[in-house]
PDB file of C-alpha atoms and ligand atoms in Angstrom:
ATOM      1  CA  MET A   1     116.163  82.586 170.599  1.00  0.00           C
ATOM      2  CA  ARG A   2     112.646  83.847 170.992  1.00  0.00           C
ATOM      3  CA  VAL A   3     111.473  86.337 168.382  1.00  0.00           C
ATOM      4  CA  LEU A   4     108.152  88.088 167.745  1.00  0.00           C
ATOM      5  CA  TYR A   5     107.265  89.431 164.312  1.00  0.00           C
ATOM      6  CA  CYS A   6     104.267  91.821 164.223  1.00  0.00           C
ATOM      7  CA  GLY A   7     102.429  92.261 160.901  1.00  0.00           C
ATOM      8  CA  ASP A   8     101.725  95.556 159.092  1.00  0.00           C
ATOM      9  CA  VAL A   9     100.726  98.218 161.633  1.00  0.00           C
ATOM     10  CA  VAL A  10      97.781 100.165 160.199  1.00  0.00           C
ATOM     11  CA  GLY A  11      97.104 103.673 161.528  1.00  0.00           C
ATOM     12  CA  ARG A  12      96.439 104.751 165.090  1.00  0.00           C
ATOM     13  CA  SER A  13      94.561 101.557 166.127  1.00  0.00           C
ATOM     14  CA  GLY A  14      97.547  99.463 165.091  1.00  0.00           C
ATOM     15  CA  ARG A  15     100.060 101.789 166.717  1.00  0.00           C
ATOM     16  CA  GLU A  16      98.163 101.855 169.998  1.00  0.00           C
ATOM     17  CA  VAL A  17      97.893  98.090 170.353  1.00  0.00           C
ATOM     18  CA  VAL A  18     101.564  97.636 169.431  1.00  0.00           C
ATOM     19  CA  MET A  19     102.735 100.307 171.896  1.00  0.00           C
ATOM     20  CA  GLU A  20     100.574  98.809 174.633  1.00  0.00           C
ATOM     21  CA  GLN A  21     101.259  95.108 174.030  1.00  0.00           C
ATOM     22  CA  VAL A  22     104.902  94.905 172.925  1.00  0.00           C
ATOM     23  CA  PRO A  23     106.307  95.822 176.375  1.00  0.00           C
ATOM     24  CA  LEU A  24     103.982  93.250 178.011  1.00  0.00           C
ATOM     25  CA  LEU A  25     104.742  90.505 175.485  1.00  0.00           C
ATOM     26  CA  ARG A  26     108.479  91.165 175.675  1.00  0.00           C
ATOM     27  CA  LYS A  27     108.305  90.288 179.340  1.00  0.00           C
ATOM     28  CA  SER A  28     105.675  87.549 179.444  1.00  0.00           C
ATOM     29  CA  MET A  29     107.113  85.686 176.444  1.00  0.00           C
ATOM     30  CA  ALA A  30     110.774  86.351 177.365  1.00  0.00           C
ATOM     31  CA  LEU A  31     111.446  87.715 173.888  1.00  0.00           C
ATOM     32  CA  ASP A  32     114.985  88.286 172.656  1.00  0.00           C
ATOM     33  CA  PHE A  33     114.000  90.373 169.652  1.00  0.00           C
ATOM     34  CA  VAL A  34     110.909  92.119 168.257  1.00  0.00           C
ATOM     35  CA  VAL A  35     110.332  93.028 164.597  1.00  0.00           C
ATOM     36  CA  VAL A  36     107.409  95.196 163.496  1.00  0.00           C
ATOM     37  CA  ASN A  37     106.229  95.877 159.967  1.00  0.00           C
ATOM     38  CA  GLY A  38     105.548  99.615 159.968  1.00  0.00           C
ATOM     39  CA  GLU A  39     104.720 100.314 156.322  1.00  0.00           C
ATOM     40  CA  ASN A  40     101.151 101.502 157.073  1.00  0.00           C
ATOM     41  CA  ALA A  41     101.720 103.057 160.502  1.00  0.00           C
ATOM     42  CA  ALA A  42     101.231 106.700 159.438  1.00  0.00           C
ATOM     43  CA  SER A  43      97.501 106.906 158.614  1.00  0.00           C
ATOM     44  CA  GLY A  44      97.837 103.800 156.485  1.00  0.00           C
ATOM     45  CA  PHE A  45     100.645 105.132 154.310  1.00  0.00           C
ATOM     46  CA  GLY A  46     104.296 104.817 155.271  1.00  0.00           C
ATOM     47  CA  ILE A  47     105.916 105.736 158.557  1.00  0.00           C
ATOM     48  CA  THR A  48     107.459 108.837 160.169  1.00  0.00           C
ATOM     49  CA  GLU A  49     110.558 109.278 162.322  1.00  0.00           C
ATOM     50  CA  LYS A  50     108.356 110.079 165.334  1.00  0.00           C
ATOM     51  CA  ILE A  51     106.410 106.822 164.967  1.00  0.00           C
ATOM     52  CA  CYS A  52     109.668 104.874 164.612  1.00  0.00           C
ATOM     53  CA  GLU A  53     111.001 106.430 167.822  1.00  0.00           C
ATOM     54  CA  GLY A  54     107.767 105.492 169.643  1.00  0.00           C
ATOM     55  CA  PHE A  55     108.101 101.864 168.513  1.00  0.00           C
ATOM     56  CA  PHE A  56     111.736 101.704 169.596  1.00  0.00           C
ATOM     57  CA  GLU A  57     110.796 103.087 173.025  1.00  0.00           C
ATOM     58  CA  ALA A  58     108.094 100.419 173.345  1.00  0.00           C
ATOM     59  CA  GLY A  59     110.707  97.690 172.834  1.00  0.00           C
ATOM     60  CA  VAL A  60     110.739  97.148 169.082  1.00  0.00           C
ATOM     61  CA  ASP A  61     114.237  96.270 167.816  1.00  0.00           C
ATOM     62  CA  CYS A  62     113.716  96.454 164.054  1.00  0.00           C
ATOM     63  CA  ILE A  63     111.103  98.011 161.754  1.00  0.00           C
ATOM     64  CA  VAL A  64     110.559  96.484 158.326  1.00  0.00           C
ATOM     65  CA  LEU A  65     108.552  98.197 155.588  1.00  0.00           C
ATOM     66  CA  GLY A  66     107.215  97.233 152.135  1.00  0.00           C
ATOM     67  CA  ASN A  67     105.635  98.815 149.065  1.00  0.00           C
ATOM     68  CA  HIS A  68     104.634 101.835 151.206  1.00  0.00           C
ATOM     69  CA  SER A  69     108.221 102.390 152.430  1.00  0.00           C
ATOM     70  CA  PHE A  70     108.532 105.858 150.938  1.00  0.00           C
ATOM     71  CA  ASP A  71     104.967 107.220 151.225  1.00  0.00           C
ATOM     72  CA  GLN A  72     106.180 109.678 153.913  1.00  0.00           C
ATOM     73  CA  LYS A  73     109.139 111.365 152.265  1.00  0.00           C
ATOM     74  CA  GLU A  74     110.760 112.429 155.549  1.00  0.00           C
ATOM     75  CA  ILE A  75     111.605 108.814 156.348  1.00  0.00           C
ATOM     76  CA  MET A  76     114.189 108.613 153.559  1.00  0.00           C
ATOM     77  CA  THR A  77     116.789 110.616 155.474  1.00  0.00           C
ATOM     78  CA  PHE A  78     116.058 108.815 158.736  1.00  0.00           C
ATOM     79  CA  MET A  79     116.232 105.317 157.252  1.00  0.00           C
ATOM     80  CA  ALA A  80     119.485 106.119 155.497  1.00  0.00           C
ATOM     81  CA  GLU A  81     121.063 106.736 158.924  1.00  0.00           C
ATOM     82  CA  ASP A  82     119.181 104.436 161.283  1.00  0.00           C
ATOM     83  CA  LYS A  83     120.160 100.783 160.949  1.00  0.00           C
ATOM     84  CA  ARG A  84     117.035  99.629 162.767  1.00  0.00           C
ATOM     85  CA  ILE A  85     114.897 100.236 159.664  1.00  0.00           C
ATOM     86  CA  VAL A  86     114.869  97.703 156.825  1.00  0.00           C
ATOM     87  CA  ARG A  87     113.100  98.102 153.469  1.00  0.00           C
ATOM     88  CA  PRO A  88     112.823  95.493 150.675  1.00  0.00           C
ATOM     89  CA  VAL A  89     116.207  94.323 149.400  1.00  0.00           C
ATOM     90  CA  ASN A  90     115.176  94.186 145.740  1.00  0.00           C
ATOM     91  CA  TYR A  91     114.585  97.913 145.223  1.00  0.00           C
ATOM     92  CA  PRO A  92     116.839  99.380 142.507  1.00  0.00           C
ATOM     93  CA  GLU A  93     120.471 100.140 143.288  1.00  0.00           C
ATOM     94  CA  GLY A  94     120.815 103.532 145.003  1.00  0.00           C
ATOM     95  CA  THR A  95     117.431 103.445 146.830  1.00  0.00           C
ATOM     96  CA  PRO A  96     117.824 104.950 150.344  1.00  0.00           C
ATOM     97  CA  GLY A  97     118.082 102.589 153.301  1.00  0.00           C
ATOM     98  CA  ARG A  98     119.019  98.925 153.467  1.00  0.00           C
ATOM     99  CA  GLY A  99     117.373  95.622 152.568  1.00  0.00           C
ATOM    100  CA  ALA A 100     118.947  93.655 155.399  1.00  0.00           C
ATOM    101  CA  ALA A 101     120.607  94.339 158.730  1.00  0.00           C
ATOM    102  CA  VAL A 102     122.486  92.417 161.414  1.00  0.00           C
ATOM    103  CA  TYR A 103     121.850  92.999 165.127  1.00  0.00           C
ATOM    104  CA  LYS A 104     123.362  91.752 168.388  1.00  0.00           C
ATOM    105  CA  THR A 105     120.898  90.981 171.192  1.00  0.00           C
ATOM    106  CA  PRO A 106     121.702  91.768 174.860  1.00  0.00           C
ATOM    107  CA  ALA A 107     122.364  88.023 175.321  1.00  0.00           C
ATOM    108  CA  GLY A 108     125.057  88.219 172.621  1.00  0.00           C
ATOM    109  CA  LYS A 109     123.107  86.481 169.848  1.00  0.00           C
ATOM    110  CA  THR A 110     123.419  87.590 166.227  1.00  0.00           C
ATOM    111  CA  ILE A 111     120.273  88.029 164.142  1.00  0.00           C
ATOM    112  CA  LEU A 112     119.949  88.815 160.446  1.00  0.00           C
ATOM    113  CA  ILE A 113     116.731  90.458 159.243  1.00  0.00           C
ATOM    114  CA  VAL A 114     116.034  90.477 155.501  1.00  0.00           C
ATOM    115  CA  GLN A 115     113.016  91.937 153.745  1.00  0.00           C
ATOM    116  CA  VAL A 116     112.093  91.262 150.154  1.00  0.00           C
ATOM    117  CA  MET A 117     109.143  92.226 147.987  1.00  0.00           C
ATOM    118  CA  GLY A 118     107.266  89.863 145.698  1.00  0.00           C
ATOM    119  CA  ARG A 119     106.651  90.715 142.030  1.00  0.00           C
ATOM    120  CA  VAL A 120     103.347  88.960 141.325  1.00  0.00           C
ATOM    121  CA  PHE A 121     100.546  91.608 141.297  1.00  0.00           C
ATOM    122  CA  MET A 122     103.158  94.080 142.659  1.00  0.00           C
ATOM    123  CA  ASP A 123     105.587  96.624 141.253  1.00  0.00           C
ATOM    124  CA  PRO A 124     108.183  95.066 138.918  1.00  0.00           C
ATOM    125  CA  LEU A 125     111.292  95.069 141.096  1.00  0.00           C
ATOM    126  CA  ASP A 126     114.509  93.037 140.898  1.00  0.00           C
ATOM    127  CA  ASP A 127     114.337  89.258 141.309  1.00  0.00           C
ATOM    128  CA  PRO A 128     113.313  88.553 144.945  1.00  0.00           C
ATOM    129  CA  PHE A 129     114.902  85.095 144.990  1.00  0.00           C
ATOM    130  CA  SER A 130     118.407  86.145 143.974  1.00  0.00           C
ATOM    131  CA  GLY A 131     118.100  89.154 146.313  1.00  0.00           C
ATOM    132  CA  VAL A 132     117.421  86.888 149.286  1.00  0.00           C
ATOM    133  CA  ASP A 133     120.078  84.454 148.132  1.00  0.00           C
ATOM    134  CA  ARG A 134     122.730  87.166 148.267  1.00  0.00           C
ATOM    135  CA  MET A 135     121.822  87.939 151.869  1.00  0.00           C
ATOM    136  CA  LEU A 136     121.675  84.278 152.938  1.00  0.00           C
ATOM    137  CA  ASN A 137     125.101  83.740 151.378  1.00  0.00           C
ATOM    138  CA  SER A 138     126.575  86.408 153.671  1.00  0.00           C
ATOM    139  CA  GLY A 139     126.894  83.801 156.434  1.00  0.00           C
ATOM    140  CA  LYS A 140     125.573  80.456 157.577  1.00  0.00           C
ATOM    141  CA  LEU A 141     122.736  79.889 160.032  1.00  0.00           C
ATOM    142  CA  GLY A 142     124.044  78.266 163.216  1.00  0.00           C
ATOM    143  CA  GLN A 143     127.515  79.676 162.526  1.00  0.00           C
ATOM    144  CA  LYS A 144     127.668  83.400 161.724  1.00  0.00           C
ATOM    145  CA  TYR A 145     123.991  83.951 162.527  1.00  0.00           C
ATOM    146  CA  ASP A 146     121.968  82.572 165.442  1.00  0.00           C
ATOM    147  CA  PHE A 147     118.685  83.582 163.813  1.00  0.00           C
ATOM    148  CA  ILE A 148     117.724  84.635 160.272  1.00  0.00           C
ATOM    149  CA  LEU A 149     114.287  86.092 159.564  1.00  0.00           C
ATOM    150  CA  VAL A 150     113.113  86.744 156.002  1.00  0.00           C
ATOM    151  CA  ASP A 151     110.001  88.891 155.531  1.00  0.00           C
ATOM    152  CA  ILE A 152     108.411  88.325 152.115  1.00  0.00           C
ATOM    153  CA  HIS A 153     106.154  91.294 151.431  1.00  0.00           C
ATOM    154  CA  ALA A 154     103.904  90.063 148.650  1.00  0.00           C
ATOM    155  CA  GLU A 155     100.372  89.701 147.313  1.00  0.00           C
ATOM    156  CA  ALA A 156     100.488  86.171 145.880  1.00  0.00           C
ATOM    157  CA  THR A 157     100.423  83.303 148.369  1.00  0.00           C
ATOM    158  CA  SER A 158     102.161  81.102 145.784  1.00  0.00           C
ATOM    159  CA  GLU A 159     105.161  83.422 145.567  1.00  0.00           C
ATOM    160  CA  LYS A 160     105.394  83.536 149.363  1.00  0.00           C
ATOM    161  CA  MET A 161     105.230  79.748 149.731  1.00  0.00           C
ATOM    162  CA  ALA A 162     107.874  79.402 147.039  1.00  0.00           C
ATOM    163  CA  MET A 163     110.123  81.777 149.022  1.00  0.00           C
ATOM    164  CA  GLY A 164     109.542  79.698 152.151  1.00  0.00           C
ATOM    165  CA  HIS A 165     110.724  76.540 150.399  1.00  0.00           C
ATOM    166  CA  TYR A 166     113.583  78.399 148.705  1.00  0.00           C
ATOM    167  CA  CYS A 167     114.936  79.397 152.136  1.00  0.00           C
ATOM    168  CA  ASP A 168     114.076  76.121 153.888  1.00  0.00           C
ATOM    169  CA  GLY A 169     117.004  74.975 155.999  1.00  0.00           C
ATOM    170  CA  ARG A 170     118.897  78.239 155.452  1.00  0.00           C
ATOM    171  CA  ALA A 171     116.736  80.688 157.463  1.00  0.00           C
ATOM    172  CA  THR A 172     115.094  80.344 160.875  1.00  0.00           C
ATOM    173  CA  ALA A 173     111.829  81.821 159.630  1.00  0.00           C
ATOM    174  CA  VAL A 174     110.148  83.095 156.489  1.00  0.00           C
ATOM    175  CA  VAL A 175     107.131  85.236 157.345  1.00  0.00           C
ATOM    176  CA  GLY A 176     104.744  86.932 154.956  1.00  0.00           C
ATOM    177  CA  SER A 177     103.332  90.442 155.130  1.00  0.00           C
ATOM    178  CA  HIS A 178     101.264  92.875 152.971  1.00  0.00           C
ATOM    179  CA  GLN A 179      97.968  90.976 152.797  1.00  0.00           C
ATOM    180  CA  HIS A 180      96.739  92.294 156.190  1.00  0.00           C
ATOM    181  CA  VAL A 181      94.884  89.076 157.052  1.00  0.00           C
ATOM    182  CA  PRO A 182      96.599  86.272 159.017  1.00  0.00           C
ATOM    183  CA  THR A 183      96.802  82.876 157.372  1.00  0.00           C
ATOM    184  CA  ALA A 184      96.342  79.588 159.262  1.00  0.00           C
ATOM    185  CA  ASP A 185      99.393  77.775 157.869  1.00  0.00           C
ATOM    186  CA  ALA A 186     102.007  78.335 160.593  1.00  0.00           C
ATOM    187  CA  MET A 187     104.361  75.361 160.260  1.00  0.00           C
ATOM    188  CA  ILE A 188     107.936  74.205 160.300  1.00  0.00           C
ATOM    189  CA  LEU A 189     109.017  73.206 156.777  1.00  0.00           C
ATOM    190  CA  PRO A 190     110.925  69.907 156.242  1.00  0.00           C
ATOM    191  CA  GLY A 191     114.337  71.600 156.386  1.00  0.00           C
ATOM    192  CA  GLY A 192     113.590  73.331 159.708  1.00  0.00           C
ATOM    193  CA  THR A 193     112.450  76.812 158.628  1.00  0.00           C
ATOM    194  CA  ALA A 194     109.355  78.245 160.328  1.00  0.00           C
ATOM    195  CA  TYR A 195     106.833  79.591 157.840  1.00  0.00           C
ATOM    196  CA  GLN A 196     103.517  81.473 157.721  1.00  0.00           C
ATOM    197  CA  THR A 197     102.154  82.958 154.493  1.00  0.00           C
ATOM    198  CA  ASP A 198     100.899  86.134 156.162  1.00  0.00           C
ATOM    199  CA  ALA A 199     101.229  87.455 159.691  1.00  0.00           C
ATOM    200  CA  GLY A 200      98.101  89.622 159.347  1.00  0.00           C
ATOM    201  CA  MET A 201      97.956  93.291 160.288  1.00  0.00           C
ATOM    202  CA  CYS A 202      98.074  95.092 163.611  1.00  0.00           C
ATOM    203  CA  GLY A 203      94.955  97.227 163.388  1.00  0.00           C
ATOM    204  CA  ASP A 204      91.177  97.347 163.530  1.00  0.00           C
ATOM    205  CA  TYR A 205      89.701  94.267 161.836  1.00  0.00           C
ATOM    206  CA  ASN A 206      86.243  95.902 161.669  1.00  0.00           C
ATOM    207  CA  SER A 207      87.445  97.340 158.372  1.00  0.00           C
ATOM    208  CA  VAL A 208      88.535  96.450 154.850  1.00  0.00           C
ATOM    209  CA  ILE A 209      92.147  95.376 155.438  1.00  0.00           C
ATOM    210  CA  GLY A 210      92.542  98.104 158.062  1.00  0.00           C
ATOM    211  CA  MET A 211      90.753 100.923 156.245  1.00  0.00           C
ATOM    212  CA  ASP A 212      87.428 102.426 157.269  1.00  0.00           C
ATOM    213  CA  LYS A 213      84.784 100.348 155.426  1.00  0.00           C
ATOM    214  CA  GLU A 214      82.840 103.175 153.813  1.00  0.00           C
ATOM    215  CA  GLU A 215      85.173 104.213 150.989  1.00  0.00           C
ATOM    216  CA  PRO A 216      86.276 100.702 149.947  1.00  0.00           C
ATOM    217  CA  LEU A 217      82.628  99.592 149.876  1.00  0.00           C
ATOM    218  CA  ARG A 218      81.690 102.599 147.765  1.00  0.00           C
ATOM    219  CA  ARG A 219      84.488 101.865 145.317  1.00  0.00           C
ATOM    220  CA  PHE A 220      83.546  98.168 145.076  1.00  0.00           C
ATOM    221  CA  THR A 221      79.831  98.780 144.636  1.00  0.00           C
ATOM    222  CA  LYS A 222      79.704 102.054 142.682  1.00  0.00           C
ATOM    223  CA  LYS A 223      83.147 102.155 141.034  1.00  0.00           C
ATOM    224  CA  ILE A 224      83.439 105.809 142.039  1.00  0.00           C
ATOM    225  CA  SER A 225      85.995 107.057 144.529  1.00  0.00           C
ATOM    226  CA  SER A 226      84.882 110.019 146.581  1.00  0.00           C
ATOM    227  CA  SER A 227      87.515 110.283 149.279  1.00  0.00           C
ATOM    228  CA  ARG A 228      90.887 108.889 150.240  1.00  0.00           C
ATOM    229  CA  PHE A 229      91.251 105.755 152.319  1.00  0.00           C
ATOM    230  CA  ASN A 230      91.365 106.367 156.065  1.00  0.00           C
ATOM    231  CA  PRO A 231      92.347 103.796 158.670  1.00  0.00           C
ATOM    232  CA  ALA A 232      89.524 102.325 160.771  1.00  0.00           C
ATOM    233  CA  LEU A 233      89.733 103.627 164.327  1.00  0.00           C
ATOM    234  CA  GLY A 234      88.211 100.860 166.471  1.00  0.00           C
ATOM    235  CA  PRO A 235      90.185  98.693 168.915  1.00  0.00           C
ATOM    236  CA  GLY A 236      93.174  97.077 167.223  1.00  0.00           C
ATOM    237  CA  THR A 237      94.428  93.490 167.281  1.00  0.00           C
ATOM    238  CA  LEU A 238      98.166  92.902 167.527  1.00  0.00           C
ATOM    239  CA  CYS A 239      98.658  90.171 164.970  1.00  0.00           C
ATOM    240  CA  GLY A 240     101.994  88.473 164.723  1.00  0.00           C
ATOM    241  CA  ILE A 241     104.097  85.352 164.713  1.00  0.00           C
ATOM    242  CA  PHE A 242     106.220  83.963 167.523  1.00  0.00           C
ATOM    243  CA  ILE A 243     109.242  81.878 166.559  1.00  0.00           C
ATOM    244  CA  GLU A 244     111.605  80.012 168.838  1.00  0.00           C
ATOM    245  CA  SER A 245     114.893  78.728 167.452  1.00  0.00           C
ATOM    246  CA  ASP A 246     117.323  75.996 168.464  1.00  0.00           C
ATOM    247  CA  ASP A 247     120.430  77.683 169.853  1.00  0.00           C
ATOM    248  CA  ASN A 248     122.788  75.174 168.229  1.00  0.00           C
ATOM    249  CA  THR A 249     121.439  74.976 164.693  1.00  0.00           C
ATOM    250  CA  GLY A 250     119.513  78.254 164.406  1.00  0.00           C
ATOM    251  CA  LEU A 251     116.598  76.319 162.907  1.00  0.00           C
ATOM    252  CA  ALA A 252     113.045  76.706 164.203  1.00  0.00           C
ATOM    253  CA  LYS A 253     111.764  74.667 167.153  1.00  0.00           C
ATOM    254  CA  ARG A 254     108.371  76.309 167.353  1.00  0.00           C
ATOM    255  CA  ILE A 255     106.107  78.751 165.505  1.00  0.00           C
ATOM    256  CA  GLU A 256     102.853  80.113 166.891  1.00  0.00           C
ATOM    257  CA  PRO A 257     100.491  82.842 165.735  1.00  0.00           C
ATOM    258  CA  VAL A 258      99.923  85.656 168.258  1.00  0.00           C
ATOM    259  CA  ARG A 259      96.663  87.627 168.286  1.00  0.00           C
ATOM    260  CA  VAL A 260      96.014  90.017 171.168  1.00  0.00           C
ATOM    261  CA  GLY A 261      93.285  92.640 171.578  1.00  0.00           C
ATOM    262  CA  GLY A 262      90.531  93.825 169.251  1.00  0.00           C
ATOM    263  CA  ARG A 263      88.080  91.585 167.371  1.00  0.00           C
ATOM    264  CA  LEU A 264      90.130  88.588 166.274  1.00  0.00           C
ATOM    265  CA  HIS A 265      90.056  85.269 168.094  1.00  0.00           C
ATOM    266  CA  GLN A 266      92.767  85.567 170.762  1.00  0.00           C
ATOM    267  CA  THR A 267      95.783  83.293 170.752  1.00  0.00           C
ATOM    268  CA  ARG A 268      98.298  84.131 173.395  1.00  0.00           C
ATOM    269  CA  THR A 269     101.525  82.175 173.422  1.00  0.00           C
ATOM    270  CA  LYS A 270     102.422  80.942 176.870  1.00  0.00           C
ATOM    271  CA  LEU A 271     105.929  80.997 178.231  1.00  0.00           C
ATOM    272  CA  GLN A 272     107.249  77.413 178.414  1.00  0.00           C
TER     273      GLN A 272
HETATM  274 FE1  FE2 B 301     100.612  96.707 154.449  1.00  0.00          FE
HETATM  275 FE1  FE2 B 302     102.252  96.345 151.535  1.00  0.00          FE
END
């Protein structure tokens, strides 16, 4: 299977590049499934039903979220009903939505998407490792599931790497989100799981992690906040991770970073 994961979409710049590029990449890379992290899609904070619908129309199959899942309150009702939206699995019992979902692709393949949030320098949620374990124990890779993707939404690279190794051999891919800058450690772990600490964001990189530079700079240099954070509005880069799995085992055959548009060095995966 060929899957594209797109990192945190930040504001209009991120939305525009995703809406423009996902239909093209779906075709040129012969993708079976596209996952987008939408936690910052609505002006940097959360996501709305309208934005979700736009992503689905552009060819996105699943939207994952993160610590900004509930910034736009309207999404709670929508995510409770729509199975295509996944929020971290280790939120307290009774939180709206779901932490994992299973999908069938048009080619008849079964894919499990799990999202989990880290706890280091983040809100104190339930144990991310046992949360993921529960989901991985719902069925074996290569048997019940053709592809399993785990999104670890976390601040600490150590916690993300630990999650990668924890899932090694049991998931097709463990990808990181939340940091908004892509890391250069795309690899296949010894057990066959593809891993990258952070996918990076989809947004304007002439910014401070997607936000217009002015206010973050003021806060860093003067320690006084004078306005809210607003997304930077220059051309966006779609920043993501492409993973190809072995159809027999479900393990990863290939992982490649994808960077299209905007300021970042471009890396376009070629169809092979
Ligand atoms: Fe984010
Ligand atoms: Fe986040």
